[in-house]
Amino acid sequence: MLELEQALATILASVPAPKSELVSLAAAHRRVMAEKILMQTDLPPFDNSSMDGYAVRARDISSASPQNPISLALAGKIATGETFHGEISAGQCIRIFTGSILPSGADAVVMQEDTQLEATRPREVLFLDAIKPWENIRFHGEDVKRGAAIAAAGEILGAAQMALLAGGGVTEVKVGRRPTVTLLATGSELKEAGSALAPGQIYESNRAALAPLIALAGGVPKIFPIIPDSTEATRAALSRASSECDVVITCGGVSVGEMDFVKSAFEEQGGQLQFWKVAIKPGKPFVFGRHGEKLLFGLPGNPVSAFVTFLLLARPALLRWQGAARVDLSASSGVLTEPFSNPDKRRHFMRVAVDEKGGVRSAGTQASHVLSSLALANGLVDVPPETTLSAGMTVQVLRWE
Ligand code: AMP
Ligand code: MG
């Protein structure tokens, strides 16, 4: 039985090199950058005002105070987006707005609130305070200098990174292609929702969780119908699935029973199993195989086992397939509000509920078929074998959403 790290290393070593495609920036949310992008201009591109007010030469109002207002001649106005050709001379000021280009000759902007206008003298502005040179000015390049990197290959584009790229005038980005992922559920007891259950049957539920998790990892899920437990049906479904996708994810049918057909059907098709069984709980019977460049993830059927093994073993591969540098789940630290005990010889990834203050408690019963505690959970805590983590301990909580 493989340790989790060995299993993951084997999987990541089997992921083919990423292929890239060009997409519009608007369509690039959550995509993995396939190129480094350098800023083509300074940001901001020109010195500009950070206030609505008046551009001045600071020395002209160095003795201004509320008791001694200084009057400057209003020599013009620069709206945002306009250029300005003149130059500000001694004794002059220019009306200016947040984002307006700074007129040459000016070395400060006085905010409107520190000035006064008099109805009888419309061509003058009274300044009630002195100002230091360069106050209220945003300098060209102070945010990003031309030539600086604004995106790195392997980075996943979030909304904030997209704003920076847009600010740099980027319209298209080269990103990793997304893997198409067929999703198959096996089990003769499983029914599609919408039909009544006969005794012995349950509604199929794993695809409902796995499809969104695949999409969150950047994969394009393709959901297949339920496969009954037979060699022929499993073989036919696997062969169709692998011809239609980059990655096949199955659930169920990988245990030790004589009704578990996934491993044998995959091998009969020419696929090679790389390993079976990982030393984690839930999810031990997980199997991984390759068929040329195509990858097979055989998740165990129990709903929580399928969920957890997807997150720990399949999700990283989908991200790496797209070229992502970081493939691990994000984690946040929290404090246990109760002890967590793992008497088992395998690490236990326990379903936990983290409250707003970072308190971490068990989400409920931890058996691998229990959907209600999975639904209450918003994280997983990795509890080492034969260990009790005591209340008050700080732990890392793995998150999937
Ligand atoms: P298996 O891994 O096929 O031996 O299934 C283990 C347990 O998980 C059995 O109780 C199955 O009924 C249940 N199970 C398997 N696949 C699914 C599924 N897609 N949805 C809900 N339960 C499942
Ligand atoms: Mg089964």
PDB file of N, CA, C and O and ligand atoms in Angstrom, residues 186-187 189 229 252-253 259-260, ligand 2:
ATOM      1  N   THR A 186     -20.143   3.406 -11.252  1.00  0.00           N
ATOM      2  CA  THR A 186     -20.468   1.990 -11.448  1.00  0.00           C
ATOM      3  C   THR A 186     -21.247   1.474 -10.250  1.00  0.00           C
ATOM      4  O   THR A 186     -20.992   1.878  -9.119  1.00  0.00           O
ATOM      5  N   GLY A 187     -22.156   0.565 -10.501  1.00  0.00           N
ATOM      6  CA  GLY A 187     -22.887  -0.077  -9.410  1.00  0.00           C
ATOM      7  C   GLY A 187     -24.304  -0.425  -9.843  1.00  0.00           C
ATOM      8  O   GLY A 187     -25.057   0.457 -10.242  1.00  0.00           O
ATOM      9  N   GLU A 189     -26.650  -1.237  -8.015  1.00  0.00           N
ATOM     10  CA  GLU A 189     -27.638  -0.735  -7.047  1.00  0.00           C
ATOM     11  C   GLU A 189     -27.995   0.725  -7.291  1.00  0.00           C
ATOM     12  O   GLU A 189     -28.897   1.264  -6.650  1.00  0.00           O
ATOM     13  N   ASP A 229     -22.869  -3.414 -12.762  1.00  0.00           N
ATOM     14  CA  ASP A 229     -21.690  -4.230 -12.453  1.00  0.00           C
ATOM     15  C   ASP A 229     -21.639  -5.456 -13.364  1.00  0.00           C
ATOM     16  O   ASP A 229     -22.169  -6.525 -13.035  1.00  0.00           O
ATOM     17  N   GLY A 252     -16.506   3.631  -7.681  1.00  0.00           N
ATOM     18  CA  GLY A 252     -17.039   2.308  -7.375  1.00  0.00           C
ATOM     19  C   GLY A 252     -16.286   1.233  -8.145  1.00  0.00           C
ATOM     20  O   GLY A 252     -15.523   1.512  -9.081  1.00  0.00           O
ATOM     21  N   GLY A 253     -16.500  -0.015  -7.699  1.00  0.00           N
ATOM     22  CA  GLY A 253     -15.973  -1.153  -8.445  1.00  0.00           C
ATOM     23  C   GLY A 253     -14.464  -1.327  -8.419  1.00  0.00           C
ATOM     24  O   GLY A 253     -13.888  -1.920  -9.333  1.00  0.00           O
ATOM     25  N   MET A 259     -17.588  -8.474  -7.731  1.00  0.00           N
ATOM     26  CA  MET A 259     -18.396  -7.603  -8.583  1.00  0.00           C
ATOM     27  C   MET A 259     -17.656  -6.303  -8.918  1.00  0.00           C
ATOM     28  O   MET A 259     -18.241  -5.363  -9.428  1.00  0.00           O
ATOM     29  N   ASP A 260     -16.376  -6.235  -8.641  1.00  0.00           N
ATOM     30  CA  ASP A 260     -15.594  -5.025  -8.907  1.00  0.00           C
ATOM     31  C   ASP A 260     -14.819  -5.197 -10.214  1.00  0.00           C
ATOM     32  O   ASP A 260     -13.830  -5.921 -10.267  1.00  0.00           O
TER      33      ASP A 260
HETATM   34 MG    MG B   2     -19.985  -1.150  -6.437  1.00  0.00          MG
END
